[in-house]
Coordinates of C-alpha atoms in Angstrom, one line a residue:
X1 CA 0.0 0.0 0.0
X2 CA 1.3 3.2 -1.3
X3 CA 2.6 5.6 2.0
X4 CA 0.3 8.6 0.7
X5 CA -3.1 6.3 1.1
X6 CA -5.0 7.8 3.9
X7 CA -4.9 6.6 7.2
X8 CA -8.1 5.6 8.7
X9 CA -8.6 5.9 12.3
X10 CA -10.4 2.4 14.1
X11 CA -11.2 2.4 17.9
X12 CA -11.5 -1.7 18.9
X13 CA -13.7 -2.3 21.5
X14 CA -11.6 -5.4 21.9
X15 CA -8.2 -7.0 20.9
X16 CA -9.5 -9.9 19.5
X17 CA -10.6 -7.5 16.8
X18 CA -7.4 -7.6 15.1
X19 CA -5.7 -10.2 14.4
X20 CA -2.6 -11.2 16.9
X21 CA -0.3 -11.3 14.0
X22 CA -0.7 -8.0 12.6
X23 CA -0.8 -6.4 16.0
X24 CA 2.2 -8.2 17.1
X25 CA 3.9 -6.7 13.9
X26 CA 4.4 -3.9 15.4
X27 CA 6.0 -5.3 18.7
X28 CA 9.6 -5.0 18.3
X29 CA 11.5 -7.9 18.7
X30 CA 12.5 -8.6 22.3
X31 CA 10.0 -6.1 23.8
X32 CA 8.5 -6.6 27.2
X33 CA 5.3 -8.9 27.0
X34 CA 3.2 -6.1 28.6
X35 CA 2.5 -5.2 24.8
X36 CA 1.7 -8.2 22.8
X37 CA -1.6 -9.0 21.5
X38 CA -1.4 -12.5 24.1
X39 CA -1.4 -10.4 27.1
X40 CA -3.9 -7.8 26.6
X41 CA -6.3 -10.9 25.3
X42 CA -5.5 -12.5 28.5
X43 CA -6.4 -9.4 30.4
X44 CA -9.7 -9.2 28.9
X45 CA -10.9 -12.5 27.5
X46 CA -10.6 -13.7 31.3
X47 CA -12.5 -10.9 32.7
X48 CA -9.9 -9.0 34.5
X49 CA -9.9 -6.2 32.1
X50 CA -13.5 -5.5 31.0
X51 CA -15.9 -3.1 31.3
X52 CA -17.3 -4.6 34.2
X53 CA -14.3 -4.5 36.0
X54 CA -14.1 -0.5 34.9
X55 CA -11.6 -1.6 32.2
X56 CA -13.8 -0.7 28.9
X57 CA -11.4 -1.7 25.9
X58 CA -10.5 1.2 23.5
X59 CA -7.5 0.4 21.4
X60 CA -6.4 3.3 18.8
X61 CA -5.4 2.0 15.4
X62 CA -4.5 3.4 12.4
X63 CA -5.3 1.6 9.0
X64 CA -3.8 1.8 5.2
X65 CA -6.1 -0.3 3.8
X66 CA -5.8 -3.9 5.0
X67 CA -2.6 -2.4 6.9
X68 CA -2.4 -2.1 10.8
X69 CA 0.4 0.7 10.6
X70 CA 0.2 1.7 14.4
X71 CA -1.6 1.2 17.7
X72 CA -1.8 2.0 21.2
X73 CA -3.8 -0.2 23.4
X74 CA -6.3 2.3 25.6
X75 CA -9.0 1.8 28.2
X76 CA -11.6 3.6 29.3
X77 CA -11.4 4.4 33.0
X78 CA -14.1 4.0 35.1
X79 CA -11.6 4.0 38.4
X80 CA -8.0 4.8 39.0
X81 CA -7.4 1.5 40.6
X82 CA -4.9 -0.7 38.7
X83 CA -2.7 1.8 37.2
X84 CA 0.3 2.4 39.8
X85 CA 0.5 6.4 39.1
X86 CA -1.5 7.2 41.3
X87 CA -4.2 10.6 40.6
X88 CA -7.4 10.0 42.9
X89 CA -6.1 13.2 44.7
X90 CA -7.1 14.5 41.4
X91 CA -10.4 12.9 41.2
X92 CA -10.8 14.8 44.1
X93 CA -10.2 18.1 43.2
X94 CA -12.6 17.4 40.2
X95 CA -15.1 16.5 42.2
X96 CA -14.8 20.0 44.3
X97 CA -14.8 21.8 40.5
X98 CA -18.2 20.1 39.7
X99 CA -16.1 17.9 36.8
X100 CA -17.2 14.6 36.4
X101 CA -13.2 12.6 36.6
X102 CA -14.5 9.5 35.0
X103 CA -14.2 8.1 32.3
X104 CA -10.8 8.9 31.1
X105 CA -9.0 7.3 28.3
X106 CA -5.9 5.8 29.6
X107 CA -3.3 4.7 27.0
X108 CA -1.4 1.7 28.4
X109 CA -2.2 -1.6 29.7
X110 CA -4.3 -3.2 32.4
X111 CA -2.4 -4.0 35.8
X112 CA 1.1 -3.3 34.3
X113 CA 3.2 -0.7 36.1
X114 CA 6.1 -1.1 33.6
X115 CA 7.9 0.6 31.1
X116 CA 6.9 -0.1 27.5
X117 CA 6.3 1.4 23.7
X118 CA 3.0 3.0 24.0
X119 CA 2.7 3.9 20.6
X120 CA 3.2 1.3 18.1
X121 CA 4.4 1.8 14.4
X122 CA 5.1 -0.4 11.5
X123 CA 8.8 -0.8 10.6
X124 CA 9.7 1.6 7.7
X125 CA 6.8 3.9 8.5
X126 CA 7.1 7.5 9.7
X127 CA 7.1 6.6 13.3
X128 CA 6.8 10.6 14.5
X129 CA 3.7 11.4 11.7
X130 CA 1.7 8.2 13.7
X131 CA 2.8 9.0 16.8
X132 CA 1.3 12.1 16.3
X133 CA -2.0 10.9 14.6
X134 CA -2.5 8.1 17.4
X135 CA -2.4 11.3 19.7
X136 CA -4.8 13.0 17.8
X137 CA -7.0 9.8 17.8
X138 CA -7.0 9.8 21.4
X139 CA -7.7 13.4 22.0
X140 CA -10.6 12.9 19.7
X141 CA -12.1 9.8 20.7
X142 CA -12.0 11.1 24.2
X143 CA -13.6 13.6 23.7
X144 CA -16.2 11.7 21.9
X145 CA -16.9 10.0 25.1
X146 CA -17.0 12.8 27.2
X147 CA -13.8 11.8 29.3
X148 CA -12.4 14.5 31.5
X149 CA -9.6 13.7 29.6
X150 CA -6.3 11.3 28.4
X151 CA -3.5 9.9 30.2
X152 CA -0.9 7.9 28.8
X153 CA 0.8 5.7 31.3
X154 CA 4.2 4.6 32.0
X155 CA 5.7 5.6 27.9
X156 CA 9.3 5.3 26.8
X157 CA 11.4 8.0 27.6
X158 CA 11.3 9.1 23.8
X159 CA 7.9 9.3 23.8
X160 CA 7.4 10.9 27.2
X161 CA 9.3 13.4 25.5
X162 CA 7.1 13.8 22.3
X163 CA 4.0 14.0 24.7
X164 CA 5.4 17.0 26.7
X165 CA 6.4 18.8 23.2
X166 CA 2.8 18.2 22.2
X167 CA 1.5 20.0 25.2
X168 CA 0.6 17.3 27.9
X169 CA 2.0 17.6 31.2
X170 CA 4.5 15.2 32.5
X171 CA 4.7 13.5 35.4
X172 CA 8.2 11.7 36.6
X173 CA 7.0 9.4 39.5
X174 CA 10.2 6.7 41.0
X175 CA 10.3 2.8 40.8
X176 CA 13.4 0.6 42.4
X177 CA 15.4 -0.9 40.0
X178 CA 18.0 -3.6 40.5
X179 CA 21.0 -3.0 37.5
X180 CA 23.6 -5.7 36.5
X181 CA 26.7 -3.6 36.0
X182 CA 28.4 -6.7 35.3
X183 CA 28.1 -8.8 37.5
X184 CA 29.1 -12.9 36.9
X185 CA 28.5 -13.6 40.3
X186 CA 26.1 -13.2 43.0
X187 CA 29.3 -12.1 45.3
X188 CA 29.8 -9.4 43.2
X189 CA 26.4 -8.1 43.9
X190 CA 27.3 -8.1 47.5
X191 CA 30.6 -6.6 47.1
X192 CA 28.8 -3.5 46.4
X193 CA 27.8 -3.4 50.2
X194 CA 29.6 -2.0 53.0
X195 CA 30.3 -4.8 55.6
X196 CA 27.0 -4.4 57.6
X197 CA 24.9 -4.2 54.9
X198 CA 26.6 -7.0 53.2
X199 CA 26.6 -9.7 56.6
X200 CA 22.9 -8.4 56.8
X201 CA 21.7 -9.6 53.1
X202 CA 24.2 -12.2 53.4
X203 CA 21.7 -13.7 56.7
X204 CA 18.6 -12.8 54.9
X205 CA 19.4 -14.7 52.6
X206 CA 20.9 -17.9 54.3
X207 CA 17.5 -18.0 56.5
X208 CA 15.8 -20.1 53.7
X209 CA 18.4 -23.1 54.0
X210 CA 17.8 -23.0 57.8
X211 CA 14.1 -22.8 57.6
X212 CA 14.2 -26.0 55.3
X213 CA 13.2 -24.0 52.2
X214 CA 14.7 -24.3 49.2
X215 CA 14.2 -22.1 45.9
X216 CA 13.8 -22.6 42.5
X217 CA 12.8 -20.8 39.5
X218 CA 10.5 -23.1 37.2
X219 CA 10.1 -21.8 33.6
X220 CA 9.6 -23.3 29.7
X221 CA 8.5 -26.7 28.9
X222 CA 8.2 -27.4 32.8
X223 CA 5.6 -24.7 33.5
X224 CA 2.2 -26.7 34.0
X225 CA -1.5 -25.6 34.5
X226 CA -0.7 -26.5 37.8
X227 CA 1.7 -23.7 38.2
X228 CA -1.0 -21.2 37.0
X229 CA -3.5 -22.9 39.3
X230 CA -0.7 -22.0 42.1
X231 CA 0.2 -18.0 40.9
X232 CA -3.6 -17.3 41.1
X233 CA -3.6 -18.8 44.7
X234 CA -0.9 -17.0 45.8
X235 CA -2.0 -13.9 43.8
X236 CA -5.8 -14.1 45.9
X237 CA -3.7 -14.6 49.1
X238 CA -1.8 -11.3 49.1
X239 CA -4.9 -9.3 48.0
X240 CA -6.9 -10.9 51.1
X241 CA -4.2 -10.1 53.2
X242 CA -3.6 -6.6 52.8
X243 CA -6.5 -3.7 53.3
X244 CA -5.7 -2.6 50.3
X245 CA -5.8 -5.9 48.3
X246 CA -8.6 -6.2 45.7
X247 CA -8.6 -9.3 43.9
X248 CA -8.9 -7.9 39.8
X249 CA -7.5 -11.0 38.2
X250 CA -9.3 -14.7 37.4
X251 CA -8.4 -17.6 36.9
X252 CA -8.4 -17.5 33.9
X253 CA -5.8 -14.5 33.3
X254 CA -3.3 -17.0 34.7
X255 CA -4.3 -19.9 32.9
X256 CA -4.1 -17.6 28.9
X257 CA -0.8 -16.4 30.4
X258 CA 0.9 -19.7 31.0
X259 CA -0.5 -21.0 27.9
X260 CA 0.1 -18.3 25.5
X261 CA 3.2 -16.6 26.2
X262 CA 5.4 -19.7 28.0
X263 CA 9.1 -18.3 26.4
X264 CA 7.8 -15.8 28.8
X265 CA 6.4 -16.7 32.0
X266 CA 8.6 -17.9 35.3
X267 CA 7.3 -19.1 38.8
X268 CA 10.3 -18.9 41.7
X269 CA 8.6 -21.3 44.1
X270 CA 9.8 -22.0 47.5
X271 CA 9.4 -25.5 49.1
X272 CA 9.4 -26.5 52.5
X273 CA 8.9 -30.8 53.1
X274 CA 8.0 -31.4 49.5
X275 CA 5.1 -28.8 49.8
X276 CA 5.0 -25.0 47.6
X277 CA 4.6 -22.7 50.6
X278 CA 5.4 -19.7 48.1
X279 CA 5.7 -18.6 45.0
X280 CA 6.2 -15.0 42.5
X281 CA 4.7 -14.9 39.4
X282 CA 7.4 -13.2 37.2
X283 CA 8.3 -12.2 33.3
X284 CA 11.2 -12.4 31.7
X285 CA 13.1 -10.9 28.5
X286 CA 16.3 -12.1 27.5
X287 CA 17.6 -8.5 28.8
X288 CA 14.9 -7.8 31.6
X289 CA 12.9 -9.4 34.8
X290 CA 10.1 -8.3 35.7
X291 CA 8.6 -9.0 39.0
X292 CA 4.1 -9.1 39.3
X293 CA 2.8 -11.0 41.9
X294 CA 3.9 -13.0 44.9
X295 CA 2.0 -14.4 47.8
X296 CA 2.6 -17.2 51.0
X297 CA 0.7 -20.3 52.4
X298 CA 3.4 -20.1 55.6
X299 CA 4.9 -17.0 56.9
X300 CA 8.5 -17.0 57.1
X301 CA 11.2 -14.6 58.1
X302 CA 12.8 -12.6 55.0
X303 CA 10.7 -15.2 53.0
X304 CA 9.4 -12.3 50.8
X305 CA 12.6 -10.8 50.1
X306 CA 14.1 -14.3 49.3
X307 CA 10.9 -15.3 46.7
X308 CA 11.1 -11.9 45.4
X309 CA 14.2 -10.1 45.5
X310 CA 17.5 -12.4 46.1
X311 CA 16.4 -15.5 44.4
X312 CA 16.1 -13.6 41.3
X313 CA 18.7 -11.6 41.8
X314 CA 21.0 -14.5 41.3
X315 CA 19.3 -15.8 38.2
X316 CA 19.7 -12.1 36.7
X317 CA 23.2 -12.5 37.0
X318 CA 23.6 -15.9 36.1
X319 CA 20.9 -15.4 32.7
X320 CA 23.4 -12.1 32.1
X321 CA 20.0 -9.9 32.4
X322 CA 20.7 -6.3 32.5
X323 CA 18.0 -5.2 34.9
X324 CA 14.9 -6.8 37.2
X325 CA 12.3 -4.8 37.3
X326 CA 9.9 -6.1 41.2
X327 CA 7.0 -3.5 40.6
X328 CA 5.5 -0.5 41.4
X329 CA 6.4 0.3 45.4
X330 CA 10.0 -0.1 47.3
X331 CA 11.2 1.5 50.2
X332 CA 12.7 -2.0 51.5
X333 CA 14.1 -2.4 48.1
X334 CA 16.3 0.7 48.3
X335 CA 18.3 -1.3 51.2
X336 CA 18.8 -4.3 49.2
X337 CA 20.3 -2.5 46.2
X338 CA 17.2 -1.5 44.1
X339 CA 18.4 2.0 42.5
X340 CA 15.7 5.0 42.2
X341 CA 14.1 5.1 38.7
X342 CA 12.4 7.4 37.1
X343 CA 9.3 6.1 35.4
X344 CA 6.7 8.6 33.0
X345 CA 3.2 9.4 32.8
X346 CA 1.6 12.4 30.5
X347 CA -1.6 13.7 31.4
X348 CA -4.5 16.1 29.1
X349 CA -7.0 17.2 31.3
X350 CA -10.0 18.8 29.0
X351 CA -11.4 21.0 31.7
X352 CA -8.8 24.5 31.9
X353 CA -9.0 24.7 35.4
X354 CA -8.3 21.3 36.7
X355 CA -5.4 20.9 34.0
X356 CA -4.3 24.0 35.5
X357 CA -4.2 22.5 39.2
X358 CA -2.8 19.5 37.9
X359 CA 0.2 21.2 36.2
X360 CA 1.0 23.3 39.6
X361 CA 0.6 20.0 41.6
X362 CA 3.4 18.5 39.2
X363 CA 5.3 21.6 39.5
X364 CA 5.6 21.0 43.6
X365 CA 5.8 17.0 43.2
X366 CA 8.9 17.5 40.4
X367 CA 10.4 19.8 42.8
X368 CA 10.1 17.2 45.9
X369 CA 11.6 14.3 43.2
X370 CA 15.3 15.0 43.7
X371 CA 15.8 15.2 47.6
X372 CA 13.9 11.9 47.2
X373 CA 16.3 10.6 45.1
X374 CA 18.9 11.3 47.0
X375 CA 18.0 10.1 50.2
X376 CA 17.2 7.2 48.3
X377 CA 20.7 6.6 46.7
X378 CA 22.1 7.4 50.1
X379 CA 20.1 4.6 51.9
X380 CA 20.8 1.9 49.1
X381 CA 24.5 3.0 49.5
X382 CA 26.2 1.0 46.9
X383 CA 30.1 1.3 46.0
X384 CA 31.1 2.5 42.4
X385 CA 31.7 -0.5 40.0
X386 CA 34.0 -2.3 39.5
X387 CA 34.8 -2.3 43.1
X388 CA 37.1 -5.1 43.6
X389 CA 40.7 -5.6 41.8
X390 CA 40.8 -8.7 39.7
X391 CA 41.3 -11.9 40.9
X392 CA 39.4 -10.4 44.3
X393 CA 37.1 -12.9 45.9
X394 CA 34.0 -9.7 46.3
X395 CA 33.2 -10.8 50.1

């Protein structure tokens, strides 16, 4: 199809109507799974991302012809729950102008506080032209549905950067990162630790063996519907637990995930006298970990941290992955080497004087972001790398 057909503009009111191979097109190669048609049909052909569940399906596409040249999966809003960057302060504030908050398109995925292409384009199109029509699409469409307005979550950094040029206002909120310098050994991680800290993760870590626990990280051709049976179980259990829990995934998420995307999916499990007492239900990259949901049958001390954190720590380093990624959240990350991030969010609020408050409250929150940071890289304390000489043991 010649590049000067027109592009025609297609909201779906579900992924399943377009085809996984065209969408998936557009994924590029090695991207995080968060993206790909699988995921987002496992979100809402479960029922975890529905409508019901205040998760209305909206994807923006852009046609030449028979051509998917470029999406961006959208929802619209009906709460603020799910999304990790957090605005029912502003729902508030609406509510005190007389604006009704919800709907809102949101451009992202369901449940998925990570870092991924929001806008996706066909290789050898005009990626900036689409970017900027897939904008106008969701400007328009919102606006159709009388949303108080778009906000596109957790972008690229490149395209955090074409939303601010096109007017929205930007929002820089922190995640804890762990980053593999280098590393070929779990010592070296530790090296990185002054001596307390060091003996401190060092006895975290060894609890497991004298608890009778030991670890393992299942993945591939050994992942069973038993192990999504498991991740769902342990997924309900940390929701229950918690006042701020709320169950928003089935079964059946878990059961579409294991099945669809398996080169994907990992389950660290720990095992005390032949039984799963725990388990995190991770995703993996050849480059990147990222950490989603966790949850116990025994309570243990530093169990979390060793199912979460340590454990696949380790495998990062032994895989030769360049960065984990445990979620939205992390003040007892910081401690155990997780660095401050900076993750994006751009925001159009229709109504002038609501966008206006919004833009002073980023103003003050921007302004509070770097003595955060530092306190943060103070209490997580890690040596420059490479910190030992060659030939150094790292303890």
């Amino acid at each position: 199809m010649p590049a000067d057909t027109p592009l025609q503009v297609r909201i779906l009111d579900a992924i399943r109507d377009v085809p996984a191979a065209q969408w998936d097109a557009l994924v590029a190669e090695g991207a995080p799974p968060f993206v790909r048609h699988a995921w987002l049909s496992a979100m809402e052909e479960s029922g975890s991302a529905t409508e019901d569940t205040g998760w209305a399906p909206h994807h923006l596409t852009l046609w030449r012809g028979r051509k998917l040249v470029a999406a961006a999966p959208a929802y619209l809003k009906f709460h603020s729950m799910g999304e990790y960057i957090y605005d029912f302060g502003w729902a508030n504030a609406a509510a005190q102008l007389g604006v009704e908050y919800y709907p809102k398109l949101l451009v992202g995925g369901p449940l998925s506080p990570a870092t991924v292409p929001r806008f996706l384009t066909a290789p050898g199109e005009d990626a900036g032209s689409l970017r900027r029509a897939l904008l106008q699409a969701a400007v328009d469409s919102a606006q159709e549905q009388d949303c108080s307005g778009v906000h596109v979550l957790y972008p690229t950094d490149d395209e955090a950067d074409f939303l601010e040029e096109a007017g929205l206002a930007r929002r820089i909120t922190l995640q804890f990162h762990w980053k593999n310098p280098g590393y070929t050994r779990y010592d070296d991680y530790l090296a990185r630790f002054d001596s307390k800290r060091r003996n401190q993760l060092k006895r975290e870590r060894g609890a497991a063996a004298t608890q009778g626990i030991q670890l393992r990280t299942v993945r591939g051709a050994d992942l069973t519907e038993e192990h999504a049976q498991r991740a769902y179980t342990f997924y309900t259990s940390t929701c229950e637990r918690h006042a701020w829990g709320q169950v928003q995934l089935t079964p059946g998420f878990f059961e579409r995930v294991f099945r669809d995307l398996p080169g994907t999916v990992e389950m660290v499990e720990a095992v005390k006298d032949g039984q799963v007492i725990a388990g995190a239900f991770n995703l993996a990259t050849p480059e990147r970990l990222y950490g989603r949901y966790w949850g116990c049958t025994e309570e243990h001390p530093f169990l979390h941290f060793n199912v979460c954190l340590y454990h696949s720590v380790d495998d990062c380093i032994r895989a030769g992955r360049k960065v984990f990624e445990p979620g939205a959240g992390g003040e007892h990350k910081v401690s155990r080497g997780f660095e401050p991030t900076a993750v994006h969010s751009a925001h159009l609020i229709f109504d002038k004087r609501l966008d206006k408050a919004v833009r002073s409250f980023l103003r003050m929150e921007h302004a509070r972001l770097a003595p955060a940071v530092e306190e943060a890289e103070r209490i997580c304390g890690l040596k420059p790398w490479p910190l030992a000489a060659p030939g150094s043991t790292g303890t």
